[in-house]
Tab-separated table of C-alpha atoms and ligand atoms in Angstrom:
chain	number	residue	atom	x	y	z
A	191	MET	CA	116.826	94.882	246.793
A	192	ASP	CA	114.324	96.707	244.516
A	193	VAL	CA	115.449	99.873	242.738
A	194	ILE	CA	113.556	102.249	240.462
A	195	VAL	CA	115.838	104.155	238.095
A	196	LEU	CA	114.166	107.340	236.863
A	197	GLY	CA	115.558	108.489	233.492
A	198	GLY	CA	116.965	106.272	230.756
A	199	GLY	CA	119.956	108.218	229.425
A	200	LEU	CA	123.488	106.890	229.679
A	201	MET	CA	123.517	107.317	233.471
A	202	GLY	CA	120.198	105.538	234.000
A	203	THR	CA	120.814	102.646	231.607
A	204	ALA	CA	124.384	102.051	232.861
A	205	SER	CA	123.145	102.136	236.463
A	206	ALA	CA	120.324	99.716	235.626
A	207	CYS	CA	122.801	97.328	234.022
A	208	PHE	CA	125.333	97.395	236.875
A	209	LEU	CA	122.573	97.179	239.512
A	210	ALA	CA	121.150	94.106	237.758
A	211	ARG	CA	124.633	92.569	237.584
A	212	ARG	CA	124.815	92.975	241.351
A	213	GLY	CA	121.521	91.138	241.758
A	214	ALA	CA	119.154	94.089	242.332
A	215	ARG	CA	115.610	93.953	240.923
A	216	VAL	CA	115.530	97.012	238.690
A	217	THR	CA	112.774	98.965	236.992
A	218	LEU	CA	114.022	101.717	234.686
A	219	ILE	CA	111.369	104.322	233.849
A	220	GLU	CA	111.973	106.670	230.907
A	221	ARG	CA	109.419	109.219	229.829
A	222	ASN	CA	110.589	109.198	226.193
A	223	ARG	CA	112.886	106.645	224.580
A	224	VAL	CA	116.010	105.210	226.137
A	225	GLY	CA	119.114	107.223	225.207
A	226	ALA	CA	117.210	109.999	223.405
A	227	GLY	CA	118.137	112.864	225.799
A	228	ALA	CA	121.539	114.557	226.062
A	229	THR	CA	123.209	111.188	225.500
A	230	VAL	CA	122.311	110.779	221.831
A	231	ALA	CA	123.295	114.407	221.143
A	232	SER	CA	126.788	113.960	222.569
A	233	PHE	CA	129.907	114.600	220.514
A	234	GLY	CA	131.166	111.247	221.787
A	235	ASN	CA	134.424	112.430	223.331
A	236	ILE	CA	135.910	109.995	225.843
A	237	ARG	CA	138.395	112.466	227.272
A	238	ARG	CA	140.081	112.806	230.649
A	239	THR	CA	142.321	115.789	229.768
A	240	GLY	CA	141.129	119.022	231.365
A	241	ARG	CA	138.705	117.375	233.777
A	242	HIS	CA	138.341	118.692	237.285
A	243	LEU	CA	141.002	116.747	239.221
A	244	SER	CA	138.600	115.262	241.760
A	245	GLN	CA	136.707	113.715	238.838
A	246	LEU	CA	139.722	111.766	237.584
A	247	PRO	CA	139.264	108.629	239.774
A	248	LEU	CA	135.741	108.272	238.391
A	249	ALA	CA	137.001	109.005	234.865
A	250	HIS	CA	139.681	106.273	235.167
A	251	ARG	CA	137.069	103.799	236.422
A	252	SER	CA	134.879	104.714	233.489
A	253	LEU	CA	137.643	104.413	230.903
A	254	ARG	CA	138.368	100.836	232.040
A	255	LEU	CA	134.688	100.019	231.533
A	256	TRP	CA	134.584	101.661	228.097
A	257	ALA	CA	137.560	99.492	227.121
A	258	GLY	CA	135.636	96.363	228.131
A	259	ALA	CA	132.229	97.536	226.906
A	260	GLU	CA	132.083	95.413	223.755
A	261	LYS	CA	132.735	92.216	225.707
A	262	MET	CA	130.417	93.158	228.558
A	263	LEU	CA	127.513	94.377	226.402
A	264	GLY	CA	127.885	91.860	223.583
A	265	ARG	CA	128.035	94.531	220.870
A	266	ASP	CA	130.459	97.055	219.448
A	267	VAL	CA	129.557	100.499	220.810
A	268	GLU	CA	132.402	101.941	218.713
A	269	PHE	CA	134.701	102.767	221.602
A	270	ARG	CA	138.065	103.475	219.988
A	271	ALA	CA	141.127	104.422	222.059
A	272	THR	CA	142.521	106.586	219.276
A	273	GLY	CA	144.078	109.114	221.672
A	274	HIS	CA	143.109	112.695	222.385
A	275	ILE	CA	145.248	115.575	221.130
A	276	ARG	CA	144.787	119.172	222.283
A	277	LEU	CA	146.551	121.763	220.163
A	278	ILE	CA	148.105	124.941	221.565
A	279	PHE	CA	148.454	128.204	219.644
A	280	ASP	CA	149.710	130.674	222.286
A	281	GLU	CA	151.776	130.980	225.468
A	282	GLY	CA	148.681	131.177	227.700
A	283	GLY	CA	147.458	127.823	226.408
A	284	LEU	CA	150.911	126.314	226.846
A	285	ALA	CA	151.161	127.490	230.460
A	286	ASP	CA	147.667	126.124	231.224
A	287	MET	CA	148.471	122.773	229.660
A	288	ARG	CA	151.755	122.390	231.570
A	289	ALA	CA	150.151	123.373	234.878
A	290	TYR	CA	147.301	120.924	234.309
A	291	ALA	CA	149.654	118.088	233.257
A	292	GLU	CA	151.704	118.533	236.422
A	293	ALA	CA	148.621	118.692	238.653
A	294	ALA	CA	146.983	115.670	236.975
A	295	ARG	CA	150.031	113.375	237.181
A	296	PRO	CA	149.530	112.434	240.873
A	297	TRP	CA	145.904	111.662	239.952
A	298	GLY	CA	147.094	109.054	237.443
A	299	LEU	CA	146.766	110.987	234.170
A	300	GLU	CA	149.938	111.220	232.057
A	301	LEU	CA	149.932	113.734	229.200
A	302	GLU	CA	152.652	113.793	226.528
A	303	GLU	CA	153.788	117.221	225.318
A	304	LEU	CA	154.285	117.348	221.538
A	305	SER	CA	156.440	119.844	219.629
A	306	PRO	CA	155.211	121.358	216.313
A	307	ARG	CA	157.447	118.895	214.462
A	308	GLU	CA	155.981	115.926	216.329
A	309	ILE	CA	152.461	117.163	215.581
A	310	GLN	CA	153.253	117.382	211.858
A	311	THR	CA	154.918	113.972	211.633
A	312	ARG	CA	152.518	112.027	213.849
A	313	PHE	CA	149.281	113.831	212.885
A	314	PRO	CA	149.738	115.431	209.434
A	315	GLY	CA	147.152	118.052	208.548
A	316	LEU	CA	146.421	119.116	212.120
A	317	GLY	CA	147.100	122.645	213.383
A	318	PRO	CA	149.900	123.904	211.093
A	319	ASP	CA	150.203	127.032	213.311
A	320	ALA	CA	150.216	125.140	216.608
A	321	ILE	CA	153.215	125.777	218.892
A	322	ALA	CA	152.676	122.589	220.946
A	323	ALA	CA	150.036	120.027	221.925
A	324	SER	CA	149.135	117.619	224.685
A	325	PHE	CA	148.435	113.994	223.830
A	326	SER	CA	146.592	111.459	225.959
A	327	PRO	CA	147.063	108.119	224.199
A	328	HIS	CA	144.406	105.990	225.954
A	329	ASP	CA	141.434	108.323	225.494
A	330	GLY	CA	139.244	108.374	222.387
A	331	SER	CA	135.577	108.287	221.461
A	332	GLY	CA	132.449	106.162	221.390
A	333	ASN	CA	129.153	106.200	219.510
A	334	PRO	CA	126.483	108.191	221.412
A	335	ARG	CA	123.649	106.507	219.497
A	336	LEU	CA	124.650	103.000	220.550
A	337	ILE	CA	125.719	103.100	224.175
A	338	ALA	CA	122.479	103.701	226.114
A	339	PRO	CA	120.378	101.183	224.121
A	340	ALA	CA	123.222	98.655	224.580
A	341	PHE	CA	123.245	99.149	228.367
A	342	ALA	CA	119.425	98.966	228.468
A	343	GLU	CA	119.401	95.743	226.478
A	344	ALA	CA	122.086	94.192	228.692
A	345	ALA	CA	120.095	95.219	231.779
A	346	ARG	CA	116.923	93.718	230.302
A	347	LYS	CA	118.705	90.421	229.662
A	348	LEU	CA	119.700	90.394	233.338
A	349	GLY	CA	116.043	90.753	234.355
A	350	ALA	CA	115.599	94.542	234.574
A	351	LYS	CA	112.237	95.939	233.504
A	352	ILE	CA	112.640	98.783	230.976
A	353	VAL	CA	109.554	101.013	230.756
A	354	GLU	CA	109.651	103.606	227.954
A	355	GLY	CA	107.158	106.301	226.960
A	356	ALA	CA	105.845	106.613	230.519
A	357	GLU	CA	104.195	109.888	231.545
A	358	ILE	CA	105.349	110.415	235.122
A	359	GLY	CA	102.654	111.304	237.636
A	360	THR	CA	103.367	111.523	241.343
A	361	ILE	CA	106.496	110.276	243.078
A	362	ARG	CA	105.735	109.444	246.708
A	363	HIS	CA	108.001	108.459	249.548
A	364	THR	CA	106.165	105.911	251.662
A	365	GLY	CA	107.220	104.196	254.891
A	366	SER	CA	108.752	101.300	252.963
A	367	GLY	CA	110.206	103.133	249.967
A	368	PHE	CA	108.968	104.908	246.857
A	369	LEU	CA	105.835	104.739	244.753
A	370	VAL	CA	106.017	106.161	241.227
A	371	ALA	CA	102.705	106.567	239.391
A	372	THR	CA	103.017	106.641	235.590
A	373	SER	CA	100.805	106.305	232.527
A	374	LYS	CA	102.200	102.760	232.221
A	375	GLY	CA	101.237	101.747	235.764
A	376	SER	CA	102.537	102.301	239.285
A	377	PHE	CA	105.890	101.023	240.450
A	378	ALA	CA	107.191	100.540	243.985
A	379	ALA	CA	110.718	99.990	245.269
A	380	GLU	CA	112.752	100.559	248.416
A	381	CYS	CA	115.294	102.704	246.523
A	382	LEU	CA	114.934	105.413	243.883
A	383	LEU	CA	117.805	106.569	241.683
A	384	ASN	CA	117.311	109.947	240.011
A	385	THR	CA	119.145	109.926	236.667
A	386	ALA	CA	116.856	112.427	234.943
A	387	GLY	CA	119.673	114.510	233.398
A	388	ALA	CA	118.737	118.180	232.926
A	389	TRP	CA	115.387	117.367	234.592
A	390	GLY	CA	117.114	115.863	237.662
A	391	ALA	CA	116.980	119.068	239.733
A	392	ARG	CA	113.186	119.093	239.430
A	393	ILE	CA	113.013	115.617	240.948
A	394	ALA	CA	115.477	116.543	243.696
A	395	ALA	CA	113.364	119.617	244.494
A	396	GLN	CA	110.392	117.336	245.203
A	397	PHE	CA	112.463	115.990	248.106
A	398	GLY	CA	113.475	119.425	249.388
A	399	GLU	CA	116.896	119.477	247.696
A	400	GLU	CA	117.774	122.594	245.708
A	401	VAL	CA	120.428	122.362	242.986
A	402	PRO	CA	121.454	125.425	240.919
A	403	LEU	CA	121.126	123.820	237.472
A	404	GLU	CA	120.525	125.425	234.097
A	405	ALA	CA	119.417	123.547	230.982
A	406	ARG	CA	121.574	124.471	228.011
A	407	GLY	CA	122.326	123.149	224.552
A	408	PRO	CA	125.827	122.947	223.085
A	409	GLN	CA	125.901	123.043	219.290
A	410	MET	CA	127.318	120.219	217.140
A	411	GLY	CA	127.651	119.582	213.418
A	412	VAL	CA	128.796	116.898	211.007
A	413	THR	CA	130.316	117.124	207.532
A	414	GLU	CA	130.052	114.959	204.450
A	415	PRO	CA	132.465	111.989	204.519
A	416	LEU	CA	136.105	112.213	203.408
A	417	PRO	CA	138.722	109.440	203.350
A	418	HIS	CA	139.505	108.432	206.931
A	419	ARG	CA	142.815	110.112	207.876
A	420	ILE	CA	142.461	111.777	211.290
A	421	LEU	CA	142.636	109.212	214.058
A	422	PRO	CA	142.613	111.045	217.420
A	423	VAL	CA	139.947	113.302	218.867
A	424	VAL	CA	141.207	116.874	218.434
A	425	GLY	CA	140.719	119.787	220.828
A	426	ILE	CA	142.515	122.933	221.931
A	427	TRP	CA	144.014	124.572	225.028
A	428	THR	CA	142.833	128.171	224.941
A	429	ARG	CA	141.595	130.900	227.269
A	430	ASP	CA	139.474	132.341	224.462
A	431	LYS	CA	135.979	130.783	224.287
A	432	ASP	CA	135.664	131.815	220.636
A	433	HIS	CA	138.512	129.438	219.782
A	434	GLY	CA	137.407	126.503	221.950
A	435	ALA	CA	136.469	124.075	219.149
A	436	TYR	CA	136.915	120.306	218.840
A	437	LEU	CA	136.474	117.656	216.149
A	438	ARG	CA	136.830	113.994	215.373
A	439	GLN	CA	136.585	111.935	212.213
A	440	VAL	CA	134.369	108.861	212.474
A	441	GLU	CA	135.435	105.671	210.703
A	442	ARG	CA	132.803	106.253	207.993
A	443	GLY	CA	134.708	109.461	207.157
A	444	ASN	CA	132.466	112.271	208.441
A	445	PHE	CA	133.893	114.960	210.731
A	446	VAL	CA	131.851	115.663	213.845
A	447	PHE	CA	132.604	119.025	215.446
A	448	GLY	CA	131.499	121.271	218.293
A	449	GLY	CA	132.544	124.046	220.674
A	450	ALA	CA	133.313	127.727	220.000
A	451	ALA	CA	129.597	128.622	220.076
A	452	GLU	CA	127.722	129.814	223.116
A	453	ARG	CA	125.343	127.186	224.538
A	454	VAL	CA	121.724	128.175	224.037
A	455	SER	CA	119.271	128.215	226.919
A	456	VAL	CA	116.721	125.365	226.738
A	457	ASP	CA	113.185	125.264	228.106
A	458	LEU	CA	112.774	121.983	230.058
A	459	GLU	CA	109.294	121.586	228.555
A	460	PRO	CA	109.455	120.156	225.959
A	461	GLY	CA	113.267	120.085	226.376
A	462	HIS	CA	114.167	120.248	222.692
A	463	ALA	CA	117.422	122.111	222.087
A	464	ALA	CA	117.833	123.553	218.593
A	465	ALA	CA	121.105	124.445	216.869
A	466	ASP	CA	121.346	128.098	215.794
A	467	PRO	CA	122.570	128.392	212.163
A	468	MET	CA	123.821	131.955	212.861
A	469	ARG	CA	126.532	130.505	215.112
A	470	LEU	CA	127.834	128.064	212.520
A	471	PRO	CA	130.246	130.297	210.522
A	472	ALA	CA	132.223	131.394	213.611
A	473	GLN	CA	132.236	127.837	214.898
A	474	LEU	CA	133.611	126.560	211.585
A	475	ARG	CA	136.358	129.208	211.590
A	476	ALA	CA	137.492	127.910	214.997
A	477	VAL	CA	137.322	124.294	213.798
A	478	ALA	CA	139.358	125.142	210.678
A	479	ARG	CA	142.203	126.395	212.858
A	480	LEU	CA	142.532	122.811	214.138
A	481	LEU	CA	142.192	121.242	210.678
A	482	PRO	CA	142.394	123.728	207.768
A	483	ALA	CA	141.218	121.117	205.226
A	484	ILE	CA	137.754	121.159	206.786
A	485	ALA	CA	137.096	124.591	205.232
A	486	GLN	CA	136.487	122.826	201.875
A	487	VAL	CA	133.948	120.314	203.199
A	488	ALA	CA	130.132	120.579	203.264
A	489	VAL	CA	128.293	120.502	206.579
A	490	ILE	CA	125.351	118.118	206.241
A	491	ARG	CA	123.637	118.408	209.638
A	492	THR	CA	123.718	120.418	212.861
A	493	TRP	CA	122.051	119.612	216.183
A	494	SER	CA	121.993	120.311	219.895
A	495	GLY	CA	120.789	118.541	223.032
A	496	CYS	CA	119.342	119.440	226.413
A	497	GLU	CA	122.052	119.118	229.066
A	498	GLY	CA	121.982	120.101	232.756
A	499	TYR	CA	124.795	122.460	233.784
A	500	VAL	CA	125.325	122.802	237.529
A	501	ARG	CA	126.671	126.153	238.784
A	502	ASP	CA	130.100	124.733	239.729
A	503	MET	CA	130.211	122.524	236.585
A	504	LEU	CA	130.364	119.341	238.656
A	505	PRO	CA	127.643	116.679	238.658
A	506	VAL	CA	125.391	115.720	241.552
A	507	MET	CA	126.124	112.127	242.572
A	508	GLY	CA	125.467	110.135	245.701
A	509	ARG	CA	122.888	109.773	248.473
A	510	SER	CA	120.090	112.237	249.030
A	511	ALA	CA	120.696	114.500	252.008
A	512	THR	CA	117.011	114.491	252.968
A	513	THR	CA	115.504	111.123	252.086
A	514	LEU	CA	116.615	107.611	252.990
A	515	GLY	CA	116.763	105.309	249.949
A	516	LEU	CA	116.946	108.171	247.432
A	517	PHE	CA	120.073	108.552	245.274
A	518	HIS	CA	121.031	111.074	242.588
A	519	ALA	CA	123.282	111.046	239.500
A	520	PHE	CA	122.453	114.024	237.275
A	521	GLY	CA	123.719	117.392	236.034
A	522	PHE	CA	126.804	116.196	234.167
A	523	SER	CA	127.480	119.700	232.854
A	524	GLY	CA	128.559	118.808	229.315
A	525	HIS	CA	131.062	116.090	230.175
A	526	GLY	CA	129.070	113.034	231.249
A	527	PHE	CA	129.570	110.857	228.181
A	528	GLN	CA	133.057	109.772	229.235
A	529	LEU	CA	131.894	109.224	232.822
A	530	GLY	CA	128.729	107.250	232.039
A	531	PRO	CA	129.829	103.630	232.553
A	532	GLY	CA	131.789	104.624	235.677
A	533	VAL	CA	128.767	106.483	237.053
A	534	GLY	CA	126.553	103.429	236.558
A	535	ASP	CA	129.074	101.125	238.217
A	536	ALA	CA	129.765	103.513	241.114
A	537	MET	CA	126.061	104.164	241.797
A	538	ALA	CA	125.305	100.426	241.710
A	539	GLU	CA	128.135	99.838	244.196
A	540	LEU	CA	126.891	102.627	246.471
A	541	ILE	CA	123.246	101.524	246.385
A	542	THR	CA	123.880	97.810	246.922
A	543	THR	CA	126.768	97.968	249.410
A	544	GLY	CA	126.361	101.381	251.070
A	545	ARG	CA	129.940	102.284	250.079
A	546	CYS	CA	131.802	103.392	246.959
A	547	GLU	CA	135.496	102.802	246.339
A	548	THR	CA	135.602	105.903	244.095
A	549	PRO	CA	135.495	109.211	246.015
A	550	LEU	CA	132.219	111.021	245.307
A	551	ASP	CA	132.351	113.591	248.084
A	552	ASP	CA	132.877	116.618	245.790
A	553	PHE	CA	129.624	115.750	244.011
A	554	ARG	CA	127.322	115.531	247.036
A	555	ILE	CA	123.980	117.246	246.659
A	556	ASP	CA	124.149	119.365	249.802
A	557	ARG	CA	127.372	121.161	248.798
A	558	PHE	CA	125.422	124.283	247.774
A	559	LYS	CA	123.551	124.358	251.053
A	560	ALA	CA	126.866	124.248	252.933
A	561	ARG	CA	128.127	127.234	250.929
A	562	ARG	CA	124.942	129.196	251.544
A	563	ALA	CA	125.177	128.507	255.296
A	564	GLU	CA	128.785	129.789	255.258
A	565	MET	CA	127.645	132.999	253.570
A	566	ASP	CA	124.723	133.373	255.968
A	567	SER	CA	127.092	133.105	258.930
A	568	GLY	CA	129.014	136.139	257.621
A	569	ASP	CA	132.165	134.364	256.336
A	570	ALA	CA	131.683	135.891	252.920
A	571	LEU	CA	131.310	139.490	254.123
B	51	FAD	C1	125.400	118.351	222.294
B	51	FAD	C2	126.107	117.655	223.427
B	51	FAD	C3	127.418	117.196	223.256
B	51	FAD	C4	128.085	116.548	224.314
B	51	FAD	N1	129.346	116.032	224.112
B	51	FAD	C5	129.967	115.343	225.113
B	51	FAD	C6	131.250	114.764	224.922
B	51	FAD	O1	131.801	114.810	223.838
B	51	FAD	N2	131.864	114.136	225.960
B	51	FAD	C7	131.269	114.037	227.174
B	51	FAD	O2	131.871	113.454	228.102
B	51	FAD	N3	130.017	114.534	227.382
B	51	FAD	C8	129.356	115.174	226.383
B	51	FAD	N4	128.118	115.701	226.571
B	51	FAD	C9	127.466	115.491	227.842
B	51	FAD	C10	126.836	114.107	227.926
B	51	FAD	O3	126.219	113.772	226.708
B	51	FAD	C11	125.832	114.108	229.073
B	51	FAD	O4	126.467	114.566	230.261
B	51	FAD	C12	125.271	112.724	229.350
B	51	FAD	O5	124.815	112.092	228.176
B	51	FAD	C13	124.148	112.869	230.357
B	51	FAD	O6	123.505	111.619	230.485
B	51	FAD	P1	122.232	111.523	231.408
B	51	FAD	O7	121.809	110.114	231.421
B	51	FAD	O8	122.518	112.202	232.712
B	51	FAD	O9	121.159	112.493	230.698
B	51	FAD	P2	120.169	112.245	229.461
B	51	FAD	O10	120.820	111.491	228.364
B	51	FAD	O11	119.565	113.568	229.147
B	51	FAD	O12	119.069	111.300	230.092
B	51	FAD	C14	118.126	111.754	231.027
B	51	FAD	C15	116.812	111.066	230.679
B	51	FAD	O13	115.873	111.299	231.726
B	51	FAD	C16	114.584	111.361	231.118
B	51	FAD	N5	113.683	112.002	232.070
B	51	FAD	C17	113.624	113.302	232.432
B	51	FAD	N6	112.706	113.492	233.389
B	51	FAD	C18	112.173	112.277	233.655
B	51	FAD	C19	111.195	111.808	234.563
B	51	FAD	N7	110.554	112.644	235.399
B	51	FAD	N8	110.902	110.499	234.563
B	51	FAD	C20	111.507	109.641	233.688
B	51	FAD	N9	112.456	110.025	232.825
B	51	FAD	C21	112.789	111.320	232.824
B	51	FAD	C22	114.829	112.141	229.839
B	51	FAD	O14	113.801	111.913	228.894
B	51	FAD	C23	116.183	111.602	229.404
B	51	FAD	O15	116.063	110.542	228.485
B	51	FAD	C24	127.426	116.364	225.549
B	51	FAD	C25	126.111	116.829	225.716
B	51	FAD	C26	125.453	117.457	224.675
B	51	FAD	C27	124.031	117.916	224.864
């Protein structure tokens, strides 16, 4: 089987690697450099807590692959299962956490509830005003700079062709498959996988499939290094967006942080998302609630990245509803880093076997069409 993978972020490179492992002949076409889209901008959180429940089977599949990534890819991509703590400062947050923990348990996610005393003894320095926390011991983080190049390199070693810096011309569906014309030559294959991230809806639209997707940029920052003391990734349960910050300390000592700042709108051409310095002070105030010591530390860099947010905040994954041989995996709405390896594995399974053991039904591309038809028939009146 020949497959063209269009877009070389985490989803495209992981798919290329797992497709090649299953014996497919793969050509990955990336218009810039592999991994340089939303993937490299990611905060690096490998978190299952708070995910939409129907995403948990895919998230579990992905976590198992993250745990084996070093062995599979032949290099350390800095996956560390340090645990993920989410602090709680008010009764609303506590109620939300307990409701989520109960709902997630049948889906295979166990959250521990920590008291203020347990927070202080197990994680000194975190949230002195917190009234409780959830803790997910097997989650953690990975290095967003390393993972996509590692998957691309592993795919290349298995025979995949990796084409970078290719200006994309026309994409045609022919009787026998797809023909993609690029500045680096034309490529043909019986299957096409659209992993073009925030640009994925534009490709889908070429095949008559409309997806309500907006390109936005969340804002991240990193501090100077301090001695390495904070092990888990730290977040918060809150109903107040202004408080929704998160942080982690990398092994080299720097704190990476994000959240608590509205995501800026991004123009898909050229697709560069810029951090807004005006949002930094409020963001840092929210981060300091999680870790007061950070107020004394210098921020050395801020950045953003162009991510595709789908209206219902779920990705588009699975077969095209209009075109035989076309598949989609895009629009990961700010939480695709954790899912990446699982997405690649699941898409490779679907493309090569026609089935997928992980349920993907909630992510199908025609879900918006179904809703519109319902409204048109008067159900919504
Ligand atoms: C600032 C930021 C922080 C984030 N933090 C987290 C986090 O902590 N945890 C988490 O789970 N998720 C996080 N995310 C989300 C996560 O990073 C993304 O969901 C994920 O990386 C998306 O991967 P992708 O491969 O779909 O997209 P991308 O990495 O954007 O890759 C898509 C690629 O397609 C290419 N492309 C576009 N059009 C074409 C075309 N026509 N032909 C060829 N190539 C094309 C682009 O150049 C790009 O390289 C974050 C995102 C951002 C922006």
